[in-house]
Coordinates of C-alpha atoms in Angstrom, one line a residue:
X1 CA 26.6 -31.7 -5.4
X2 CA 23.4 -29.5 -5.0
X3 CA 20.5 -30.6 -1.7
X4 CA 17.7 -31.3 -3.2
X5 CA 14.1 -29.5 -1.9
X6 CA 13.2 -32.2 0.9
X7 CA 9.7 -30.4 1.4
X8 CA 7.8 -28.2 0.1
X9 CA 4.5 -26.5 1.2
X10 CA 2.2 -23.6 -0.9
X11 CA 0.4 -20.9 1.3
X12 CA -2.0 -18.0 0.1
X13 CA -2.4 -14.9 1.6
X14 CA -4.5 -12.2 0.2
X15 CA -4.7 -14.2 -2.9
X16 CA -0.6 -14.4 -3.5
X17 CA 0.2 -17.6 -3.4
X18 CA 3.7 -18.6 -2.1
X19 CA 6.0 -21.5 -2.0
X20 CA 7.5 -22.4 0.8
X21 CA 10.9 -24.5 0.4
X22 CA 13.4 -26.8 2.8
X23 CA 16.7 -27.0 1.3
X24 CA 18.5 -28.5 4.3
X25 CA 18.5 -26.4 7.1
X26 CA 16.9 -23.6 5.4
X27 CA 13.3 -22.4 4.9
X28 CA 12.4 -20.0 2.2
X29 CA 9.4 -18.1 0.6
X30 CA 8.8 -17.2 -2.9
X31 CA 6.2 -15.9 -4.3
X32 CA 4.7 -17.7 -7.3
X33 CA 3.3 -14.5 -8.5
X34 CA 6.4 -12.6 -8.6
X35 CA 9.0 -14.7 -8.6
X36 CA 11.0 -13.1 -5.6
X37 CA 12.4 -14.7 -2.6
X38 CA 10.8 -12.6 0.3
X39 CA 12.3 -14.6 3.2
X40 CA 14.3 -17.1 4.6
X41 CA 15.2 -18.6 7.6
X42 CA 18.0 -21.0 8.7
X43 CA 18.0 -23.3 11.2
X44 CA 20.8 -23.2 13.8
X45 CA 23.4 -25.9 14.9
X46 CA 22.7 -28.3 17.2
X47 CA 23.3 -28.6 20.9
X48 CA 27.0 -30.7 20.3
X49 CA 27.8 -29.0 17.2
X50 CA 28.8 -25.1 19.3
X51 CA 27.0 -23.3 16.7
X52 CA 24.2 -21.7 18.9
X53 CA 24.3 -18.5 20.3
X54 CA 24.8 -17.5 23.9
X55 CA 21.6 -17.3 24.1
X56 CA 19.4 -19.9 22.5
X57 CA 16.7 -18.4 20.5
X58 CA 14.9 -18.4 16.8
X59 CA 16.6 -19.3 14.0
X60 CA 18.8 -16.2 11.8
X61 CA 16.1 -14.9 9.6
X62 CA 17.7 -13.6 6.7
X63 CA 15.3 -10.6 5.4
X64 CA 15.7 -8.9 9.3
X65 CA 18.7 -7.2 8.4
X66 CA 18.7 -5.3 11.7
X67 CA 19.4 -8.3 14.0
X68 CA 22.9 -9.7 14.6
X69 CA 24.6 -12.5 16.9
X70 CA 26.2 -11.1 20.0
X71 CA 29.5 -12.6 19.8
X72 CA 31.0 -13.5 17.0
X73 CA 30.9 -17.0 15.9
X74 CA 32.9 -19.4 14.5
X75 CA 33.7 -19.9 11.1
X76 CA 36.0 -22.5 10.3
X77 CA 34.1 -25.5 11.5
X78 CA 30.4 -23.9 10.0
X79 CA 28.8 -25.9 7.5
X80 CA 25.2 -28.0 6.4
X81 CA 26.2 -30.5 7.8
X82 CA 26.3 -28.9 10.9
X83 CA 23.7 -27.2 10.9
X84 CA 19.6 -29.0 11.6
X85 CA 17.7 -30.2 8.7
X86 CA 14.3 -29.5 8.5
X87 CA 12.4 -32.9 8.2
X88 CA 8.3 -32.1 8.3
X89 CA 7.1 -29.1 6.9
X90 CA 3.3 -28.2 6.6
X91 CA 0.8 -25.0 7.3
X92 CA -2.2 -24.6 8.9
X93 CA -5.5 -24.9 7.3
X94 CA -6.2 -20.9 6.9
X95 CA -2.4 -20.6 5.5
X96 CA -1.8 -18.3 8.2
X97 CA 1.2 -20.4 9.8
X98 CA 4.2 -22.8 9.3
X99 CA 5.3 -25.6 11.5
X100 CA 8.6 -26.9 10.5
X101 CA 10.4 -30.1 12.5
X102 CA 13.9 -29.9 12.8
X103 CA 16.1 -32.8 13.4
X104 CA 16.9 -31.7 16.3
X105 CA 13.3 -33.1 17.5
X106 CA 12.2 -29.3 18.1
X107 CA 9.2 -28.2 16.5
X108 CA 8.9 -24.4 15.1
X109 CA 5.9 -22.3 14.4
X110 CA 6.2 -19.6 11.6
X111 CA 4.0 -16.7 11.7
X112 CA 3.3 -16.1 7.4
X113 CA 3.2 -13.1 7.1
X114 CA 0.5 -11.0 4.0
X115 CA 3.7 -10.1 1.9
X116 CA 5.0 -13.7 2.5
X117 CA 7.7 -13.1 5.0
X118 CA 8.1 -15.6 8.0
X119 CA 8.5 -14.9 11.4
X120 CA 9.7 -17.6 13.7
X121 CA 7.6 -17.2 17.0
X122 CA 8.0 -20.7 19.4
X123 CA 10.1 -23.4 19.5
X124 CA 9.4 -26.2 21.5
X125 CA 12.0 -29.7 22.0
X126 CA 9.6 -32.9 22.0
X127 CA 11.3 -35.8 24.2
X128 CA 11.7 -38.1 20.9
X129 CA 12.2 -37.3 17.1
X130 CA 8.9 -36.3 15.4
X131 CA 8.0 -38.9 12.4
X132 CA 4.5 -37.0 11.8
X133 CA 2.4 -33.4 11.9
X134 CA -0.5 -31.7 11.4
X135 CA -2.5 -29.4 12.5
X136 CA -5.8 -29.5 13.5
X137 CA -9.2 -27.9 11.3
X138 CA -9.2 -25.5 14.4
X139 CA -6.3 -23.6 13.7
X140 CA -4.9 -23.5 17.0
X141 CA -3.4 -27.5 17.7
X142 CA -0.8 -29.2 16.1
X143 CA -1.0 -33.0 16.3
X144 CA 2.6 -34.6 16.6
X145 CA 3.6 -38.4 16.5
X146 CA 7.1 -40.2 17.3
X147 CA 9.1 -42.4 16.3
X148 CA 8.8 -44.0 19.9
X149 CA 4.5 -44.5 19.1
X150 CA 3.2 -41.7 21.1
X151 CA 1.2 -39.0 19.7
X152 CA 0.8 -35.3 21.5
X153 CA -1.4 -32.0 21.0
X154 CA 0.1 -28.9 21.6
X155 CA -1.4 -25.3 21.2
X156 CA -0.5 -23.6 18.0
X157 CA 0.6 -20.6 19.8
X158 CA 1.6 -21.5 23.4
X159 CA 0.7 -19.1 26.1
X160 CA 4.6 -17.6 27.9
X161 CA 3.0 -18.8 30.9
X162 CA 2.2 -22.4 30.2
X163 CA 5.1 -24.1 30.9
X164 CA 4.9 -27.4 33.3
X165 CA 7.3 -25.6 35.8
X166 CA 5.7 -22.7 37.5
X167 CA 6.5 -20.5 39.9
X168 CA 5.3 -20.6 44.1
X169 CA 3.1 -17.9 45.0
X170 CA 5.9 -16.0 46.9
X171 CA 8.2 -16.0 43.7
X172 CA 10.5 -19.0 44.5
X173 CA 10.8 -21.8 41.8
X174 CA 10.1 -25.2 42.5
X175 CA 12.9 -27.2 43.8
X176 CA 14.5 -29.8 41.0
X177 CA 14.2 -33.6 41.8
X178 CA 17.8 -34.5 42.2
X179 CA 19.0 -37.8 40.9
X180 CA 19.5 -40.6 43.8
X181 CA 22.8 -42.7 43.9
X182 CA 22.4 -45.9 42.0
X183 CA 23.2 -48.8 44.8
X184 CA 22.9 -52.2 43.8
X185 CA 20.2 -55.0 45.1
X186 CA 22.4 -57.7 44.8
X187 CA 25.1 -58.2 47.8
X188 CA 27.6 -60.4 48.6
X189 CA 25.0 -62.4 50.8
X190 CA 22.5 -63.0 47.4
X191 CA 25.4 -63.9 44.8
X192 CA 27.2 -67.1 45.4
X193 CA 28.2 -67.7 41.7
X194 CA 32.1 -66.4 40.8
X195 CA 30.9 -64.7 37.7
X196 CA 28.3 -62.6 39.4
X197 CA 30.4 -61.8 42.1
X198 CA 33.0 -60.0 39.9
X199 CA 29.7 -58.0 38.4
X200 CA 28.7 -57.4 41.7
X201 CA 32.5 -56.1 42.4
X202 CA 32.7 -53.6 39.2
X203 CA 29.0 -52.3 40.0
X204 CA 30.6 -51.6 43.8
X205 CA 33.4 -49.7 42.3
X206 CA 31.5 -47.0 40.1
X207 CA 31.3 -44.3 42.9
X208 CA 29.4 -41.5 40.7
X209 CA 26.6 -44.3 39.3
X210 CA 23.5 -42.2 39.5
X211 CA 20.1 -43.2 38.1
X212 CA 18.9 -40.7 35.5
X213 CA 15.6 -39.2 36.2
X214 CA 13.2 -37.8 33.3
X215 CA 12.5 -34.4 32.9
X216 CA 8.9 -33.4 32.0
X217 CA 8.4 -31.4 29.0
X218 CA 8.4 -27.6 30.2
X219 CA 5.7 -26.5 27.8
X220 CA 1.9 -26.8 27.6
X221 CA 1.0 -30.6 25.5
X222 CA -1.5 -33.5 26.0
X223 CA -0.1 -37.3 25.3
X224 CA -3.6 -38.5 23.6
X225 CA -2.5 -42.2 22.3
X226 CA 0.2 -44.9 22.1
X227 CA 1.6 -47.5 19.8
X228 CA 4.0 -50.4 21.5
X229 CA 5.4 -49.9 17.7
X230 CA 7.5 -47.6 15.6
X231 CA 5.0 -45.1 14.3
X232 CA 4.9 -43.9 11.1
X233 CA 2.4 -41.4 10.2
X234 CA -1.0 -39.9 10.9
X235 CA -3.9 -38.7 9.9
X236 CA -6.6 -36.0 10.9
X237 CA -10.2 -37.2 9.5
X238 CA -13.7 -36.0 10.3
X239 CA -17.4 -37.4 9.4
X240 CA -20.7 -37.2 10.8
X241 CA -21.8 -39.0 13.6
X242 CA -25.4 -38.8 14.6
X243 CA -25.8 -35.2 13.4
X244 CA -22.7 -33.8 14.7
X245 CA -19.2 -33.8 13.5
X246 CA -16.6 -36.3 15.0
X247 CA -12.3 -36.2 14.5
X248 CA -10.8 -39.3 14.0
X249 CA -6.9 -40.1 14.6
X250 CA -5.9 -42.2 12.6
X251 CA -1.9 -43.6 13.0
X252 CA -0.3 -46.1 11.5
X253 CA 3.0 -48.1 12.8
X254 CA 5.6 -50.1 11.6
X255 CA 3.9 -53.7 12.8
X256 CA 1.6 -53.5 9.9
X257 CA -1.4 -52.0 12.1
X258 CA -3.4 -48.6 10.7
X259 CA -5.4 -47.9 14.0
X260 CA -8.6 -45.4 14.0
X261 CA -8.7 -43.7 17.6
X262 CA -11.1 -40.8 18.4
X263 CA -9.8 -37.5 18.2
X264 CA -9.1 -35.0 21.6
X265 CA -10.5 -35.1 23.9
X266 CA -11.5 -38.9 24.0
X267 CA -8.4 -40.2 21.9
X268 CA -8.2 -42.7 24.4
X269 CA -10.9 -44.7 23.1
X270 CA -9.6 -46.8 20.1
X271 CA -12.7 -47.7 17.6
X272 CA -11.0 -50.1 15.3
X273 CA -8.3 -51.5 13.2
X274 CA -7.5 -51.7 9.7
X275 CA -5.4 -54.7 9.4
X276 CA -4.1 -56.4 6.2
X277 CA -1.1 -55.4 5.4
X278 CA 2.2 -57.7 5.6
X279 CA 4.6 -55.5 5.9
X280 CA 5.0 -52.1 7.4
X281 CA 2.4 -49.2 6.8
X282 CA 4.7 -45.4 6.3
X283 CA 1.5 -43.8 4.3
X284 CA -1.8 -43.5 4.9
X285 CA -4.0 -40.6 3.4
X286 CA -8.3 -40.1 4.2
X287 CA -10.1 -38.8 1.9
X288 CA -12.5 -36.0 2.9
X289 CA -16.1 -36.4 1.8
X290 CA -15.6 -40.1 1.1
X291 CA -14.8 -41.9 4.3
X292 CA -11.9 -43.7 2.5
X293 CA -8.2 -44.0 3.4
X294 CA -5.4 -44.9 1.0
X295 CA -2.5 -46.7 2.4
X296 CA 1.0 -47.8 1.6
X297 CA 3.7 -49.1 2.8
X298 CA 6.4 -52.0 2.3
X299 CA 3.7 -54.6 0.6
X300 CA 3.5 -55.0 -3.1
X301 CA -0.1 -53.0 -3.2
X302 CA -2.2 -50.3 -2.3
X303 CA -5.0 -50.3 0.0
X304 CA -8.3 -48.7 -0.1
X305 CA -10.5 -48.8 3.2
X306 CA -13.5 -47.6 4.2
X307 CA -12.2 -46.8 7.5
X308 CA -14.9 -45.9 9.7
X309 CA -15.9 -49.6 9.0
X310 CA -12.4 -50.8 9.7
X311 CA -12.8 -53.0 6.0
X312 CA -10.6 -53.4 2.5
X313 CA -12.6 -51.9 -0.1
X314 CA -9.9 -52.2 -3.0
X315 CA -6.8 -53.9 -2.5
X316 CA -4.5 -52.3 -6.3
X317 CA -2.1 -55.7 -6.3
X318 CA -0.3 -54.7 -9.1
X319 CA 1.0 -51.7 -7.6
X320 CA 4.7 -52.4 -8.1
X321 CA 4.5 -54.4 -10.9
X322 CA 3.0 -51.8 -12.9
X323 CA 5.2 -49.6 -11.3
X324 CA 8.2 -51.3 -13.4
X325 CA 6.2 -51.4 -16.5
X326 CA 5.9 -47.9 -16.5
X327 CA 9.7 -47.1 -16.2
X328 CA 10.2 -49.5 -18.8
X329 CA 8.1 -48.0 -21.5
X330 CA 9.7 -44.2 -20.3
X331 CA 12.7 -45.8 -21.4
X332 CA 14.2 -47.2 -18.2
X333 CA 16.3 -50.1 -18.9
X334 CA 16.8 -51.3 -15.2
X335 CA 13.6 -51.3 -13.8
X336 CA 13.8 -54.5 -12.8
X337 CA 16.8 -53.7 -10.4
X338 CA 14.9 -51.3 -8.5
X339 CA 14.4 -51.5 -5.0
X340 CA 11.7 -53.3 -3.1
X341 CA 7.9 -50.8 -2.9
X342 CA 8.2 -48.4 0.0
X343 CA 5.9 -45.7 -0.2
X344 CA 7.5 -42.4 1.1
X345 CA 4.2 -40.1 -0.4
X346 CA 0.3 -40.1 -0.7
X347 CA -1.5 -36.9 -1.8
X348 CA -4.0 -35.2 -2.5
X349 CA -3.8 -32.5 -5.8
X350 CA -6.5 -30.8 -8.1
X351 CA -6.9 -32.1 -11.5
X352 CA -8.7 -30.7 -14.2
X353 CA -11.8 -33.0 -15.5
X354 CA -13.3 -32.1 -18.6
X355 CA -12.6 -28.3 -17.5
X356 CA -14.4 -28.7 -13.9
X357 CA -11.9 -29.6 -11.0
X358 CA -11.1 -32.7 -9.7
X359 CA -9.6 -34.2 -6.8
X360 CA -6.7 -36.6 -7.6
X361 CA -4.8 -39.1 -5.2
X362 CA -0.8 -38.9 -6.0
X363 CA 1.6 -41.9 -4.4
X364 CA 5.2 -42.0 -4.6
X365 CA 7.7 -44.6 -4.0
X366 CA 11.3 -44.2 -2.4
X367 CA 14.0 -44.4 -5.2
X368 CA 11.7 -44.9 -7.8
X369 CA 10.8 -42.0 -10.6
X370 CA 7.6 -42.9 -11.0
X371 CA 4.4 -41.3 -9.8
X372 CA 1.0 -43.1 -9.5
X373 CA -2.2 -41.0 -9.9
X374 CA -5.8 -42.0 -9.4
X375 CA -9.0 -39.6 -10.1
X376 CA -11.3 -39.8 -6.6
X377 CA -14.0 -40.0 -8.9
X378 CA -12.6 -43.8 -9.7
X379 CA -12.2 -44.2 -5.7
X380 CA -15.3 -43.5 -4.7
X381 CA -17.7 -44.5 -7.7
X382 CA -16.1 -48.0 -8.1
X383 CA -17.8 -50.5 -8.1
X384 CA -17.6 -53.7 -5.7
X385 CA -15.3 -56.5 -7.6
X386 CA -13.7 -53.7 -10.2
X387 CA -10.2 -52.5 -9.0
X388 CA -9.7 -48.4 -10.0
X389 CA -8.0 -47.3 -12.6
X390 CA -5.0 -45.7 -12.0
X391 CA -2.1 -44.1 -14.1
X392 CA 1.5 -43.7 -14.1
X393 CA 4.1 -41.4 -15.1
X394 CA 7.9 -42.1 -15.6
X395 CA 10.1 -39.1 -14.5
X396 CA 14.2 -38.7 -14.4
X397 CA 14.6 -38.4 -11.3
X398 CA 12.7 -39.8 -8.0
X399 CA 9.6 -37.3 -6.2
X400 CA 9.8 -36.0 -3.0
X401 CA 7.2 -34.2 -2.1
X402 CA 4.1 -33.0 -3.6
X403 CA 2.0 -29.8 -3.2
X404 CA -0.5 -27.7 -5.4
X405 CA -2.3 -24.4 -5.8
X406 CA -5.1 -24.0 -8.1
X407 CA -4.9 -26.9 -10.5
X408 CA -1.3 -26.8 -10.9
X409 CA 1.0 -28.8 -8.4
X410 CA 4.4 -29.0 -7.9
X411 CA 7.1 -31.6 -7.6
X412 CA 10.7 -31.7 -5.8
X413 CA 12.9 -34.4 -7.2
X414 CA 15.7 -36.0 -5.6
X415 CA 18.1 -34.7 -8.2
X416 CA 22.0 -33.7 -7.0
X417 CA 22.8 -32.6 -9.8
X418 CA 23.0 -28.4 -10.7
X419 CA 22.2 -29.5 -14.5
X420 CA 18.6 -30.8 -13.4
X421 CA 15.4 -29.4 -12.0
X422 CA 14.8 -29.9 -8.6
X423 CA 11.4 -28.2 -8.6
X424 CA 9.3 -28.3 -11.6
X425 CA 5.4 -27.3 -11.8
X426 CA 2.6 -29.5 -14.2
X427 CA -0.8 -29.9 -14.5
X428 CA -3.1 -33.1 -14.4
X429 CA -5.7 -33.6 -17.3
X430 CA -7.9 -36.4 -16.6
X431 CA -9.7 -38.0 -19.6
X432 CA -12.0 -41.4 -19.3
X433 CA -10.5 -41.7 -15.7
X434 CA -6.9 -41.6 -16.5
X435 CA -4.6 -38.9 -15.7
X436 CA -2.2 -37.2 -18.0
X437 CA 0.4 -34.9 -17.0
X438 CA 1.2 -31.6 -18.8
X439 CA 3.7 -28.9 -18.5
X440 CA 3.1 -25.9 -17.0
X441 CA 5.0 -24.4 -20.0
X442 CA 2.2 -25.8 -21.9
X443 CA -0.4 -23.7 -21.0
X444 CA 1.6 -20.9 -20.7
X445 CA 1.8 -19.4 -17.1
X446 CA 4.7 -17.4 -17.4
X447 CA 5.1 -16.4 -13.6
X448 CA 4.5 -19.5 -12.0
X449 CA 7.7 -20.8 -14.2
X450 CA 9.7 -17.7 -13.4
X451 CA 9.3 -18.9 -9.5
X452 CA 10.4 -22.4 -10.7
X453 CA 13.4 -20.8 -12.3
X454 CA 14.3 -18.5 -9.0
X455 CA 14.1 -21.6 -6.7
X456 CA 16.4 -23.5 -9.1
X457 CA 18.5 -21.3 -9.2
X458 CA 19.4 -20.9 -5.5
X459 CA 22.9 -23.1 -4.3
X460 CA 22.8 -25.0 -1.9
X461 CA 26.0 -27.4 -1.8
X462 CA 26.7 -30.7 0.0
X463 CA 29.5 -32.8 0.2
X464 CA 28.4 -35.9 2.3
X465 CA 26.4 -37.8 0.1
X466 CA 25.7 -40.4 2.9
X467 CA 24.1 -37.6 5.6
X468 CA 21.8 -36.4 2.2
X469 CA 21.0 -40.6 2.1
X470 CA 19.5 -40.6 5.8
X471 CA 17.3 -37.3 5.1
X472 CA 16.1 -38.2 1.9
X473 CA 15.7 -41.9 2.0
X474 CA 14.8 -44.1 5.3
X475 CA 11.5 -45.7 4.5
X476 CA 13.1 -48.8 3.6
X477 CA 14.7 -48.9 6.8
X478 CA 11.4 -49.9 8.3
X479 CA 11.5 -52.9 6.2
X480 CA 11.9 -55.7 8.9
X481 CA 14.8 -58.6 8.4
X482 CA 14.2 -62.0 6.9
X483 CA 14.3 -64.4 10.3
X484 CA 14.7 -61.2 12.9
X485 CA 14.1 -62.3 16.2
X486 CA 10.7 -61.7 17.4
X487 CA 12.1 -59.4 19.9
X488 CA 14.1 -56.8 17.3
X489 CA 11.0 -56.2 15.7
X490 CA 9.8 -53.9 18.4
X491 CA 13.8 -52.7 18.5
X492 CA 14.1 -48.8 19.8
X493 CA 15.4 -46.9 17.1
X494 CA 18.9 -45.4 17.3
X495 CA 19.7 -42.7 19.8
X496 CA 20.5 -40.1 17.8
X497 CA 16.9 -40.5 16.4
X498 CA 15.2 -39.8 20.1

């Protein structure tokens, strides 16, 4: 069984564009000009797996021959499955960095470098698992949301001396807080009841019960907002605000909420919410230029908003009922047994408009081979009453991610099988506001589809086809029980997801 590409990501430096890949635990860079894998990088094992080093440092970069392990490391028990998956994966706005999220909750910065190759140059471990993250028009903050609702800024390139734990003036280190013995409030004197006194009796007989004390994160990071929910993703908008330009946060949780909160440094002050969705929200996507956000989630429909007003401007209802159609006229037999909507995508890609470019929004469901496209044009020239048009496009296999360069984007499919792509590149033509997908094969760019082929053609096998299910395929997890107690809605995820 082959991993499919979980993200993908194109750069472009000095006008080479390059793909950058996650197949599991490893990161690689092709160029899409040549064809040729210039690097890759694999994550290490986790903590409990004994994989690391004696030394914890970057993950093995393949292409640096030169550097080898200390000690020699075991073989026997080495595997994917073992090893951390990379989970987020996106660059900085002038392409010259990586940050990839392991599932270890650490968060790695790449250096990218002209001929493509990746340097690993920080890692930092955030205190829950990363859901969300971006990084800032600046080039030099990364924006990071949890699971857990809280949303941090750290520097792009941490300074060595920014950590929380600093050094006295005469050289000494500070002296750690050590954890007090837990002693119960309760005493013979308070308890009268027999049950409570035997509690009272086990609770006296655990000697070593210590309290466990939180340890600040030892790097430099700002916490700039909060949800009381299960977050889901964020956003990064700007727009003008009397004369001058203004950043936006905008987050969205699992208690149907998309909030709109300033950006740093007052991200304290919440302007507004979107609310109208019934179930949860896992997608949201602004529009630059437009002041309109697309979201998506566990509902039936899409939402359009015109989010610095907090209002619905277009509510698509038919979203998963078209949905269906669409498989049924590719030829899908069982659409109607597909899974409830759970959006696990919303893009942004070129399209190609009468031979003038075009921005195009792209949404993707989990489990379902369908993609939904929509011309911005439509979204933002629509008028009040009249729903936009959208489009949809049956494929084999379910999308996973989406990314482009120049008008031509490319897809990752949730395919495990070696006789099927699991990256292919197309184009979109839109005509009369519909969109209509075409080969790259079809307009005959030779080198693009000898990267396809190169990146296809790399192995990488799996054997535990439920750890590939948790990766790939948790949206519908957020999807919230029929008659849950009020009180496991706002249920902590699972420890291993901290």
């Amino acid at each position: 069984m082959d991993h499919p590409f979980q993200c993908i990501e194109v750069v472009h430096r000095i006008d080479t564009p390059y793909l950058l890949s996650a197949c599991g635990p490893k990161l690689s860079s092709t160029s899409l000009s040549t064809g040729e894998v210039v690097s890759t990088w694999t994550a290490p094992g986790s903590e409990d797996t004994g994989l690391r080093t004696e030394i914890p440092g970057p993950g093995k970069l393949e292409d640096d021959a030169e550097e080898r392990p200390a000690k020699k490391q075991k073989t026997a028990t080495s595997s994917a499955t073992s090893l951390s998956k990379i989970i987020k994966l996106t660059a900085s706005p002038d392409n010259r960095h990586a940050v990839a999220v392991t599932d270890d909750k650490c968060v790695r910065v790449f250096e990218i470098h002209d001929d493509g190759k990746l340097d690993e140059l920080s890692q930092r471990v955030m205190p829950k698992r990363p859901c969300a993250v971006q990084v800032l028009p600046d080039n030099s903050t990364i924006l990071c949301g949890d699971k857990f609702g809280d949303v941090y800024s750290l520097p792009l390139l941490p300074k060595p001396e920014s950590s929380t734990h600093q050094p006295k003036s005469d050289g000494s280190q500070p002296p750690e807080e050590k954890s007090k013995p837990f002693k119960p409030q309760a005493t013979t004197q308070t308890v009268h009841s027999k049950r409570n006194l035997k509690s009272l009796e086990a609770q006296m007989k655990q000697k070593n019960l210590t309290t466990k004390t939180k340890q600040p994160l030892a790097f430099e990071h700002k916490l700039l907002l909060g949800h009381v929910s299960v977050l889901t993703d964020l956003t990064y908008a700007t727009r003008e605000v009397d004369g001058k330009q203004r950043g936006y946060i905008i987050t969205a949780d699992r208690d149907e909420h998309i909030r709109v909160s300033r950006g740093p440094p007052q991200s304290h002050i919440i302007e507004g919410y979107c609310l109208g969705h019934t179930q949860f929200v896992s997608k949201v996507c602004a529009i630059p230029g437009a002041d309109l956000l697309v979201s998506g989630g566990g509902d039936e429909w899409l939402g359009v908003w015109d989010w610095p007003n907090f209002s619905l401007r277009w509510k698509f209802e038919s979203f998963g009922e078209d949905t269906r159609k669409a498989l049924v006229q590719g030829g899908v037999t069982q659409a109607e047994a597909l899974p409830a909507t759970a959006v696990s995508g919303i893009w942004l890609v070129p399209g190609d408009l009468d031979g003038r470019p075009e921005g195009v929004v792209v949404v993707a469901c989990e489990r379902v081979p369908v993609l939904a496209y929509c011309p911005i044009a439509e979204l933002r020239n629509a008028l009040p009453g009249r729903t936009p048009k959208w489009s949809f496009e049956p494929f084999d296999h379910p999308v996973l991610d989406v990314t482009a360069t120049g008008t031509t984007i490319l897809l990752s499919f949730d395919t495990r099988s070696k006789s099927h792509e699991r990256l292919r590149a197309c184009k979109l033509h839109i005509t009369r506001g519909e969109c209509d997908v075409l080969s790259v094969g079809s307009v005959g760019e030779d080198t693009m589809q000898a990267a396809i082929k190169t990146a296809n053609s790399t192995s990488s096998d799996v054997t535990d086809e439920k750890d590939l299910d948790s990766l790939l395929c948790g949206i519908a997890n957020l999807r919230k029980r029929v008659n849950q107690d009020e009180a496991a809605d706002h249920d902590e995820p699972a420890e291993n997801e901290e």
